[in-house]
PDB file of C-alpha atoms and ligand atoms in Angstrom:
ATOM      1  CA  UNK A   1       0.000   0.000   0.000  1.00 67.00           C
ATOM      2  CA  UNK A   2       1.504   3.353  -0.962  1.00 75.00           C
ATOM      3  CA  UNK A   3       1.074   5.972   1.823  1.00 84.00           C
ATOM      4  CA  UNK A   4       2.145  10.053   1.340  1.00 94.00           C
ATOM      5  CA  UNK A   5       3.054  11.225   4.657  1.00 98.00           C
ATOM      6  CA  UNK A   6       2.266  15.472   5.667  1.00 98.00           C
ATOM      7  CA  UNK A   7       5.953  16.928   6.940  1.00 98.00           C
ATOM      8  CA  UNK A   8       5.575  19.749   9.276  1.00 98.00           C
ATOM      9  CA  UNK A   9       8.850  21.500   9.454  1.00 98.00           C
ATOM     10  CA  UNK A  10       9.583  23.387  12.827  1.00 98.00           C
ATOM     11  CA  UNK A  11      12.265  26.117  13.173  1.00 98.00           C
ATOM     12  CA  UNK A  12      14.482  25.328  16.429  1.00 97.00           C
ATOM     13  CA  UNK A  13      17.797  26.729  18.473  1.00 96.00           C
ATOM     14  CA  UNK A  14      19.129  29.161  16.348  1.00 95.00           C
ATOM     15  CA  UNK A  15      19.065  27.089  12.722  1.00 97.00           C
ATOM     16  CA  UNK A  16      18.089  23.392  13.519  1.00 98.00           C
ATOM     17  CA  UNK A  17      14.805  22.069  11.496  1.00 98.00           C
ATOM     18  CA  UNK A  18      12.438  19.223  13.449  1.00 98.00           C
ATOM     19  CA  UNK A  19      10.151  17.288  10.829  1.00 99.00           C
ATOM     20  CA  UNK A  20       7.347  15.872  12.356  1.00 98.00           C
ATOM     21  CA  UNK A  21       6.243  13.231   9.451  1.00 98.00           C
ATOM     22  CA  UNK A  22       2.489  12.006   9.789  1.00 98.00           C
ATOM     23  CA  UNK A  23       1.578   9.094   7.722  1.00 98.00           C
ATOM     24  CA  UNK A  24      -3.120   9.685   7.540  1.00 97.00           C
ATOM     25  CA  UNK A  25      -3.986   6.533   6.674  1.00 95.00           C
ATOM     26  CA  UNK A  26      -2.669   4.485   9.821  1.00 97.00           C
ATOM     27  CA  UNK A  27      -1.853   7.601  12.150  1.00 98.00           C
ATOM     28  CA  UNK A  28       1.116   6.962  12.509  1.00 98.00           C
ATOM     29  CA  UNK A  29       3.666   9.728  13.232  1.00 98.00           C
ATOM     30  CA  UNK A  30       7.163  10.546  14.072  1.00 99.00           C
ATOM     31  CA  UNK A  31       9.476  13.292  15.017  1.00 99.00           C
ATOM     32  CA  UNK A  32      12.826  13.427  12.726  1.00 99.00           C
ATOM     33  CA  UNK A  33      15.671  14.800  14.952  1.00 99.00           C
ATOM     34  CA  UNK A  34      14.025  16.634  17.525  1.00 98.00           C
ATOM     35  CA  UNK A  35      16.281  18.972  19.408  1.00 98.00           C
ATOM     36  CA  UNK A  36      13.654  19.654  21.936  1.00 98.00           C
ATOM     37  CA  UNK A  37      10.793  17.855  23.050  1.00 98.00           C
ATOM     38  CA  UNK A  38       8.393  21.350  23.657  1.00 98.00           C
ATOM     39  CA  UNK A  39       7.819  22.153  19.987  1.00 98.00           C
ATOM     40  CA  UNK A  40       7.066  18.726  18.794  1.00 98.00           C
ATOM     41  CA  UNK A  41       4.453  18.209  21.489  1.00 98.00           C
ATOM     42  CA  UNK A  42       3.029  21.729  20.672  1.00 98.00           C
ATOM     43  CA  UNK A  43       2.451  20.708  16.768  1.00 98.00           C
ATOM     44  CA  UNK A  44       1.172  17.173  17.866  1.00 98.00           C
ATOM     45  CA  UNK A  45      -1.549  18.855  19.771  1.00 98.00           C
ATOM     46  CA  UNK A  46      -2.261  21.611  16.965  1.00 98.00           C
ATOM     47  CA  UNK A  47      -3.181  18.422  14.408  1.00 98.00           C
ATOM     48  CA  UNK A  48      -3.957  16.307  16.725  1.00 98.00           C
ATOM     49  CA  UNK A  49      -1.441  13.693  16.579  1.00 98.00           C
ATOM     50  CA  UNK A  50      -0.034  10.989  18.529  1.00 98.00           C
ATOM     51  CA  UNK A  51       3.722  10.600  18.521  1.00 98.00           C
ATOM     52  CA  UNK A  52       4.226   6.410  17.211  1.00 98.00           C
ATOM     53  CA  UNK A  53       8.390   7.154  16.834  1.00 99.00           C
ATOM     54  CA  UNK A  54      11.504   9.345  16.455  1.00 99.00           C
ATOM     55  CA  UNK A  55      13.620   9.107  13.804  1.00 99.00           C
ATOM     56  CA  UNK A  56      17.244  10.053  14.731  1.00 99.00           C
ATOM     57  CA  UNK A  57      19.793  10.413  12.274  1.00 99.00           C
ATOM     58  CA  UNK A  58      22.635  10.630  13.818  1.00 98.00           C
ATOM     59  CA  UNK A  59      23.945  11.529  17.943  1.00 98.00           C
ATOM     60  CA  UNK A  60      24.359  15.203  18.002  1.00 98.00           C
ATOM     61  CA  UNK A  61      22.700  16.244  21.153  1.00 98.00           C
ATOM     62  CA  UNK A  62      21.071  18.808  18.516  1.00 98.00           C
ATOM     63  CA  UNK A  63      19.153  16.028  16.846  1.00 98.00           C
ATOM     64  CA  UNK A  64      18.776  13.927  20.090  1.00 98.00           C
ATOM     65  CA  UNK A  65      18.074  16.395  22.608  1.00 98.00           C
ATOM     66  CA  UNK A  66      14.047  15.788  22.855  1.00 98.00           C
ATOM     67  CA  UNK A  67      14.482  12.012  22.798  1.00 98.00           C
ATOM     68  CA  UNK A  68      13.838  10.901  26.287  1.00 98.00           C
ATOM     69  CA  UNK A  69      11.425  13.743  26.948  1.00 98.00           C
ATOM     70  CA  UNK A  70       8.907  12.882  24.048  1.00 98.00           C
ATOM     71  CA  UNK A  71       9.232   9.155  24.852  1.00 98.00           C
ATOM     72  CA  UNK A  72       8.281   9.597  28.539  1.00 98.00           C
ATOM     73  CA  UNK A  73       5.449  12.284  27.311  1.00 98.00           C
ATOM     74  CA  UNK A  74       3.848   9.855  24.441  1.00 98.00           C
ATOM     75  CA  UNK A  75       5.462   6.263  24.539  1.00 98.00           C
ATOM     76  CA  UNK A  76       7.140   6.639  21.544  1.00 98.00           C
ATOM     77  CA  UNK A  77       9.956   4.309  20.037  1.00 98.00           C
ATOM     78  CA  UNK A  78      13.080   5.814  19.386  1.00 98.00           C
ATOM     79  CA  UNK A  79      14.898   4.499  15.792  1.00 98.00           C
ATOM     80  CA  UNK A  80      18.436   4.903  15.064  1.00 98.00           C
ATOM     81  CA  UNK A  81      21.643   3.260  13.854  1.00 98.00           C
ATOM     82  CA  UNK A  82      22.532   0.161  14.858  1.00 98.00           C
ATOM     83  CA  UNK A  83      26.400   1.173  14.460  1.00 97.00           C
ATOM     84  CA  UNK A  84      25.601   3.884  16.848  1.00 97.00           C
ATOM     85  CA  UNK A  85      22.708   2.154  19.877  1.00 97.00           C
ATOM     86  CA  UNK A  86      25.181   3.532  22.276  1.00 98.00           C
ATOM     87  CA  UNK A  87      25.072   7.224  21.523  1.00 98.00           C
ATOM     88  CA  UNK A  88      21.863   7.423  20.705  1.00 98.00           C
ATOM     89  CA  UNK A  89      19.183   8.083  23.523  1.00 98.00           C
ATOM     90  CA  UNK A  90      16.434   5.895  24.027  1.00 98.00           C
ATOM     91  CA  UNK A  91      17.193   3.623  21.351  1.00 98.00           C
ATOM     92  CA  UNK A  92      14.584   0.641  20.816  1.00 98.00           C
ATOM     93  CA  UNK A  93      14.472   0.165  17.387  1.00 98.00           C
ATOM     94  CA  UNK A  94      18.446  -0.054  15.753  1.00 98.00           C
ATOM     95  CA  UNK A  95      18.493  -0.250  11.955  1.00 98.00           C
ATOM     96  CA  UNK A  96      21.276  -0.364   9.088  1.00 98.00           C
ATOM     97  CA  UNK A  97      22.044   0.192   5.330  1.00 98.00           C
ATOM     98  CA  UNK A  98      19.054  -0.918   3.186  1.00 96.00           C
ATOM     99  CA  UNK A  99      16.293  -1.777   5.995  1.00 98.00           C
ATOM    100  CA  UNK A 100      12.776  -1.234   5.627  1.00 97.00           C
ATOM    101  CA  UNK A 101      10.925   0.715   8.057  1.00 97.00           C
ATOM    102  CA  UNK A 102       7.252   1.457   8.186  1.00 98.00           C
ATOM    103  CA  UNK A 103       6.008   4.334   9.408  1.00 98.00           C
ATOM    104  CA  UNK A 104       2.608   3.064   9.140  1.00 97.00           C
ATOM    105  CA  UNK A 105       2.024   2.490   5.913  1.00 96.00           C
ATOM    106  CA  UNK A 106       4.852   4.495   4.667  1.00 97.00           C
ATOM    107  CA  UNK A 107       8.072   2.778   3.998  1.00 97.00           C
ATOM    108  CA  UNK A 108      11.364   4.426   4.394  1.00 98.00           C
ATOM    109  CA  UNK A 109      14.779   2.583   2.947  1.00 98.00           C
ATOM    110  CA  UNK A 110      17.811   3.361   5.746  1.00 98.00           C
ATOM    111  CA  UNK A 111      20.131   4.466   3.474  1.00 98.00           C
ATOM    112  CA  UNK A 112      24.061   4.967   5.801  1.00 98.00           C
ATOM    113  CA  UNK A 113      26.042   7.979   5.111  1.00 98.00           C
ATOM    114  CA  UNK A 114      28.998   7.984   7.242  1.00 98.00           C
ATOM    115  CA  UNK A 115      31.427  11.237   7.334  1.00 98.00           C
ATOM    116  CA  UNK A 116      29.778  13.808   9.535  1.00 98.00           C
ATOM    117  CA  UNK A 117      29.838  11.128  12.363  1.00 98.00           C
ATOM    118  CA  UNK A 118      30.075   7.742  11.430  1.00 98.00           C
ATOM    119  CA  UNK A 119      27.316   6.319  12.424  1.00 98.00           C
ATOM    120  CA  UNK A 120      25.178   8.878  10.057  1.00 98.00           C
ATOM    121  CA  UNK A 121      21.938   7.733   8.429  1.00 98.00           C
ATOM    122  CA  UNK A 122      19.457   8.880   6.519  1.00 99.00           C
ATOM    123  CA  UNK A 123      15.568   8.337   5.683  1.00 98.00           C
ATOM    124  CA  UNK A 124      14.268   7.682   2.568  1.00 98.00           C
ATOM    125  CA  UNK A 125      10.635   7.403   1.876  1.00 98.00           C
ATOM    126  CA  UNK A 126      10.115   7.073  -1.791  1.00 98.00           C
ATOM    127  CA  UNK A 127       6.533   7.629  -2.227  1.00 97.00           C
ATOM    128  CA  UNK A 128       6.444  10.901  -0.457  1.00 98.00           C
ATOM    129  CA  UNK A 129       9.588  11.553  -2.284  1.00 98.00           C
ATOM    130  CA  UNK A 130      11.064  12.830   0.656  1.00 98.00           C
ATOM    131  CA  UNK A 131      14.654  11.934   2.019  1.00 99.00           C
ATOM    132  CA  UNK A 132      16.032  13.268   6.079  1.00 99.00           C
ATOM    133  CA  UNK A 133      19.297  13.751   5.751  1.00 99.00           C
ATOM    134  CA  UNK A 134      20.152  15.535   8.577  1.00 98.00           C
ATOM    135  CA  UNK A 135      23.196  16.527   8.408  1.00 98.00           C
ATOM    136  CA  UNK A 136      25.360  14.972   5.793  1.00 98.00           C
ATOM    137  CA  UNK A 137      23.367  16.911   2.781  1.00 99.00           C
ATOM    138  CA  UNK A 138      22.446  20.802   2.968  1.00 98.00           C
ATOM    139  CA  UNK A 139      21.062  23.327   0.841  1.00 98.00           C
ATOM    140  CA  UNK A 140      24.280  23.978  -0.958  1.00 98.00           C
ATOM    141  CA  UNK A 141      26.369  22.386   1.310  1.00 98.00           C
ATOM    142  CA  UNK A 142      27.202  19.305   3.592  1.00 98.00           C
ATOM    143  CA  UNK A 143      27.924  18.496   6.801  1.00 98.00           C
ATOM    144  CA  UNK A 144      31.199  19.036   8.541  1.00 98.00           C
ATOM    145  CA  UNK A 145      33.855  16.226   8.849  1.00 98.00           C
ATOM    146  CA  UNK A 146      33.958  15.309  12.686  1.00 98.00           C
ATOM    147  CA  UNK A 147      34.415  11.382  12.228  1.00 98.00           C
ATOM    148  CA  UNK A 148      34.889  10.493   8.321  1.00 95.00           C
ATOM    149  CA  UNK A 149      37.344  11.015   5.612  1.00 97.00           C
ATOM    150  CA  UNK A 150      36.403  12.710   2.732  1.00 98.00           C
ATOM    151  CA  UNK A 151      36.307   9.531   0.680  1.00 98.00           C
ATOM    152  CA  UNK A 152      33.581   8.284   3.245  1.00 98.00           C
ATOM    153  CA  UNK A 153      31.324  11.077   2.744  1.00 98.00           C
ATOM    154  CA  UNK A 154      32.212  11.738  -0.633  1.00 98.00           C
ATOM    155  CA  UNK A 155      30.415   8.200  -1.131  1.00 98.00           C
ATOM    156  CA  UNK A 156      27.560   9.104   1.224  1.00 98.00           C
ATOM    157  CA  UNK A 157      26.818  12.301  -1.288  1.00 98.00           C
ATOM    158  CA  UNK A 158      27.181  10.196  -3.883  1.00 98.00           C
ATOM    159  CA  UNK A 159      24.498   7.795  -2.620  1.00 98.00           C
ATOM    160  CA  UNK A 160      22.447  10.500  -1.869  1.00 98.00           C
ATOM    161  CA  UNK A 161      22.675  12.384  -5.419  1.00 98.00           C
ATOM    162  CA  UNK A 162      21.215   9.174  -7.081  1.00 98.00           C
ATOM    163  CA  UNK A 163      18.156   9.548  -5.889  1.00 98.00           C
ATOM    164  CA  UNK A 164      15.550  11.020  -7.641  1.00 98.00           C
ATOM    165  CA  UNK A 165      15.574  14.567  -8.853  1.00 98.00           C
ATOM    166  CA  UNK A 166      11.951  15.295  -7.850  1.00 98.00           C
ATOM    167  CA  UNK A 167      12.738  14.014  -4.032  1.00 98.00           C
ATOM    168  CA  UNK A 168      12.401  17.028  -1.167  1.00 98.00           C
ATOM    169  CA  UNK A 169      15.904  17.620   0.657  1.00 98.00           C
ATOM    170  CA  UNK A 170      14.856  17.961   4.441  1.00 99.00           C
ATOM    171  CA  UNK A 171      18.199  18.696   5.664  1.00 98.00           C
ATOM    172  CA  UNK A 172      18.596  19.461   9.377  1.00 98.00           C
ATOM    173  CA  UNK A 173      19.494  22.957   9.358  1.00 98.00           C
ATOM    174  CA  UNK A 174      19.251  26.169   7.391  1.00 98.00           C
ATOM    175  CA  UNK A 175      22.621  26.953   6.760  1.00 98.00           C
ATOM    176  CA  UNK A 176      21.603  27.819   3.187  1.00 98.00           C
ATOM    177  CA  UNK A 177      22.487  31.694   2.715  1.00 97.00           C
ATOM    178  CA  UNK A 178      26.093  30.793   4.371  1.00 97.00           C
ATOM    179  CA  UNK A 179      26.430  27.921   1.852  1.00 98.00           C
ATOM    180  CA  UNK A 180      25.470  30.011  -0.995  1.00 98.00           C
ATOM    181  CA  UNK A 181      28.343  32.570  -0.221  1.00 98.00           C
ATOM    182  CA  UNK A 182      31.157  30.278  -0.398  1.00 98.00           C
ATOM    183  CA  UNK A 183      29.385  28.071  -3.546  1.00 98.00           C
ATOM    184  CA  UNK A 184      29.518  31.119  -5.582  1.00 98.00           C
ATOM    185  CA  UNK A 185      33.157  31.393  -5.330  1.00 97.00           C
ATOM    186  CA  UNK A 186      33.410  28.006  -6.334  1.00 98.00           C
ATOM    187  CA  UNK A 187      31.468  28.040  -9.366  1.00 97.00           C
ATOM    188  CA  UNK A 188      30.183  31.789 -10.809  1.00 95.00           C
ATOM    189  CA  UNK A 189      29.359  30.819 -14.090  1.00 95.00           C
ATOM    190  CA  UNK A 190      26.536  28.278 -13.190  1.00 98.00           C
ATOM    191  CA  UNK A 191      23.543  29.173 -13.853  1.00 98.00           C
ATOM    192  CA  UNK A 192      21.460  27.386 -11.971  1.00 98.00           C
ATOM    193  CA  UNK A 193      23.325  28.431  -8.455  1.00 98.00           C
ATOM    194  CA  UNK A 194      23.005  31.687  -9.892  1.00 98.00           C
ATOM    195  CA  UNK A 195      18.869  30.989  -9.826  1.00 98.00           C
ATOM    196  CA  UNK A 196      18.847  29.329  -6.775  1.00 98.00           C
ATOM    197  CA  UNK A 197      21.217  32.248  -5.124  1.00 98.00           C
ATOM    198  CA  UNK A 198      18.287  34.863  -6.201  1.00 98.00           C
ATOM    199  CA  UNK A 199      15.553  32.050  -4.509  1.00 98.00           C
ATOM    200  CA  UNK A 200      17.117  32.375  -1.236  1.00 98.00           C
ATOM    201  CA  UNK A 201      17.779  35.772  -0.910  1.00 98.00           C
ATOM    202  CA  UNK A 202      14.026  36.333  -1.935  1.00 98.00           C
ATOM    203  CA  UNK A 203      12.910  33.734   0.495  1.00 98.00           C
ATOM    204  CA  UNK A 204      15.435  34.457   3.246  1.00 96.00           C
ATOM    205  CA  UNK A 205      13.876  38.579   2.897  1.00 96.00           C
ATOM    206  CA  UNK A 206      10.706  37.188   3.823  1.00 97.00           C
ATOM    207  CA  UNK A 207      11.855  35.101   6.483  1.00 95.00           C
ATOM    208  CA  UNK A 208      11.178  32.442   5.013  1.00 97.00           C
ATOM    209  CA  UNK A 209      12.654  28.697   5.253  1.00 98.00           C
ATOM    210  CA  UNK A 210      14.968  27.757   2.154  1.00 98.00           C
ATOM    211  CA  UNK A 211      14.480  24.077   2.884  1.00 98.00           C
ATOM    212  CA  UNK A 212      12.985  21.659   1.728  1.00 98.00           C
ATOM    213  CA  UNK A 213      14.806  22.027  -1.907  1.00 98.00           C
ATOM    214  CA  UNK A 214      15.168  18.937  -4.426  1.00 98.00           C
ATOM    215  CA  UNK A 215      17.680  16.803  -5.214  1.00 98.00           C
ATOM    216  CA  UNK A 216      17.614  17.961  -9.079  1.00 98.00           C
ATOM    217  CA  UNK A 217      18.200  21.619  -7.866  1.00 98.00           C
ATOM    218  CA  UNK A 218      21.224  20.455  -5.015  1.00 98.00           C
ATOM    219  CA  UNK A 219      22.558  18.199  -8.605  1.00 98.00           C
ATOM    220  CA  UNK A 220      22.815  21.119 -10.229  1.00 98.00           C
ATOM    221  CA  UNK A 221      23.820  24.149  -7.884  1.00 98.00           C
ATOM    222  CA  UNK A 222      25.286  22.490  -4.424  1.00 98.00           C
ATOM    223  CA  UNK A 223      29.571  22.190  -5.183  1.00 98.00           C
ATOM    224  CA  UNK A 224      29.522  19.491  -2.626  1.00 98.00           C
ATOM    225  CA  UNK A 225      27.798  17.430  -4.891  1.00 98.00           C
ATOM    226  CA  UNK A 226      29.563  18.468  -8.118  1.00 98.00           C
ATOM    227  CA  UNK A 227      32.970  17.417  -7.007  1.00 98.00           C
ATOM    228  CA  UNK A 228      33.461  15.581 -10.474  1.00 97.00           C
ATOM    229  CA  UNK A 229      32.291  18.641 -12.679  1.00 96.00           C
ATOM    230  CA  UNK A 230      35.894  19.914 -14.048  1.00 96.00           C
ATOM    231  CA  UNK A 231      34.918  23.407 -13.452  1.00 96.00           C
ATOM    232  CA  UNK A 232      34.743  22.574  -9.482  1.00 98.00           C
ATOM    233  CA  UNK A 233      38.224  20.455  -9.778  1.00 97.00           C
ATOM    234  CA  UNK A 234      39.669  23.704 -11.715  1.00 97.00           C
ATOM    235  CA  UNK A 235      38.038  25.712  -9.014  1.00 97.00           C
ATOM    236  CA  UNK A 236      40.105  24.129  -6.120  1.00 96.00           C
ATOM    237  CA  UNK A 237      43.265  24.204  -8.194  1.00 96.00           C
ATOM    238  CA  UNK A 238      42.906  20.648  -9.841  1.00 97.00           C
ATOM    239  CA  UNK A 239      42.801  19.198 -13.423  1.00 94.00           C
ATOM    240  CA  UNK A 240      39.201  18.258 -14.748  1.00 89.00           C
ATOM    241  CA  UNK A 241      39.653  14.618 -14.564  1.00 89.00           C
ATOM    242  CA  UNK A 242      40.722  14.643 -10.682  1.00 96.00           C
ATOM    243  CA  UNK A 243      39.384  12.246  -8.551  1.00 98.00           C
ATOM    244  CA  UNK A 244      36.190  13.878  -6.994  1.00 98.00           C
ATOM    245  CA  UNK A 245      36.831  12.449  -3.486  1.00 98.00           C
ATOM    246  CA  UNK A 246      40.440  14.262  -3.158  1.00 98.00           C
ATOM    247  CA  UNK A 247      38.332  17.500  -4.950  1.00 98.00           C
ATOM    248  CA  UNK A 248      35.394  17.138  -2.578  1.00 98.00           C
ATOM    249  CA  UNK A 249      37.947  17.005   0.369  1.00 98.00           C
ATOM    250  CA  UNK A 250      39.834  20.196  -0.508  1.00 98.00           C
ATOM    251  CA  UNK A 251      36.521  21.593  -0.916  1.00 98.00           C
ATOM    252  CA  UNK A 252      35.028  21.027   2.469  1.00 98.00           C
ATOM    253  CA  UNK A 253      38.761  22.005   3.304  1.00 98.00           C
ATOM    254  CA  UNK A 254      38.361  25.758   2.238  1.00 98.00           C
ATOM    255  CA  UNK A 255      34.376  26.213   3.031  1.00 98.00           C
ATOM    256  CA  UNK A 256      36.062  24.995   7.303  1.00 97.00           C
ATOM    257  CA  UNK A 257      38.156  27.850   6.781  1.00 96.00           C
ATOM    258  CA  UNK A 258      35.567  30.084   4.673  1.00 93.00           C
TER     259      UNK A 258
HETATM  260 ZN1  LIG B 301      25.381  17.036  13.619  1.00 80.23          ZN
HETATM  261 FE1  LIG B 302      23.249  19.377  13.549  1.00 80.23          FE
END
């Protein structure tokens, strides 16, 4: 049974993003790195929701801090890596590269993107074309390098860009305008970071969030993920041709220092 789950995205700490993921036709609903358990209750009791699970994707106490206040408030069951049960808070459900889980009726493929820590995952639910990332993939950028080599998340990118172009980048944090600043240096004659660039400072005027964008639009603009385009290997002082892990790595090199 195919299932399309309603995302509510909630603004939290100074740039983290909760996504509270409701799947209608079984009622089931869960809480994608909450940071703090107060907001998440507060939109459960707008819609009238029960919390069924929390999705972590990875240990930062910025993804994790609400854990073990929303499961003694609703019951939930906390999901997270296996490779990581012991940093993760409340863990009862531990999953792996290429699991199934149902939120309901809404299945998710565990997709593992080590790099940012290493026991990184990330949500994929296909027919809602929606993927949590948290933070291995931003708008126009990824996720610093605390416990991977570049290689490692050059590969997690990788397995993340192959999704499909129409699927909605909920990214953990809005980071975006900072991102877009040191991607234009990278690459000023591209186009479409030149469109997205003028999309974010319209949005960001407004206050409004830049994420959720799509994969097709992060293909095309973000330099993390355009580490084997040879205007991003000339860009860091390479030859086209380079391999895109070393070109990737001198890239998150620079944007560290940016
Ligand atoms: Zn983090
Ligand atoms: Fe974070």
């Amino acid at each position: 049974m195919m299932s399309t789950l309603v995302i509510e995205q909630i603004p939290v700490l100074a740039d983290n993003y909760i996504y509270v993921a409701h799947d209608p036709a079984s009622g089931a609903t869960a809480a994608v790195d909450p940071a703090a358990a107060e907001p998440v209750l507060a939109a459960l009791q707008r819609h009238g929701w029960r919390l069924s699970h929390i999705l972590n994707t990875h240990h930062h106490g910025d993804h994790t801090g609400g854990n073990l206040d929303l499961k003694r408030a609703t019951g939930c069951q906390v999901v997270g890596a296996r490779r990581d049960a012991a940093r993760i808070p409340g863990i009862d459900v531990e999953i792996g590269e290429g699991d199934n889980f149902l939120l309901g009726h809404a299945a998710a493929m565990v997709l593992e993107t080590p790099g940012h820590t290493s026991g990184h995952i990330a949500f994929w639910f296909p027919d809602s074309l929606a993927l949590f990332c948290g933070d291995t993939l931003f708008s126009l950028g990824c996720g610093r390098l605390f416990e991977g080599s570049a290689a490692e998340m050059w590969a997690s990118l990788a397995k993340l860009r192959a999704l499909p172009a129409e699927t909605r980048v909920y990214c953990a944090h809005e980071y975006t305008a900072a991102n877009g600043r040191f991607a234009r240096l990278v690459e000023r004659d591209n186009p479409a970071l030149a469109a997205r660039l003028d999309q974010v400072n319209r949005l960001t005027a407004a206050g409004r969030p830049t994420v959720p964008s799509t994969l097709g639009e992060e293909r095309a603009a973000n330099p993390f993920l355009r580490a084997d385009i040879p205007a991003v290997a000339r860009a860091v002082g390479r030859e086209a041709g380079a391999d895109p892990a070393e070109v990737f790595g001198e890239l998150r090199r620079r944007k560290d220092v940016f």
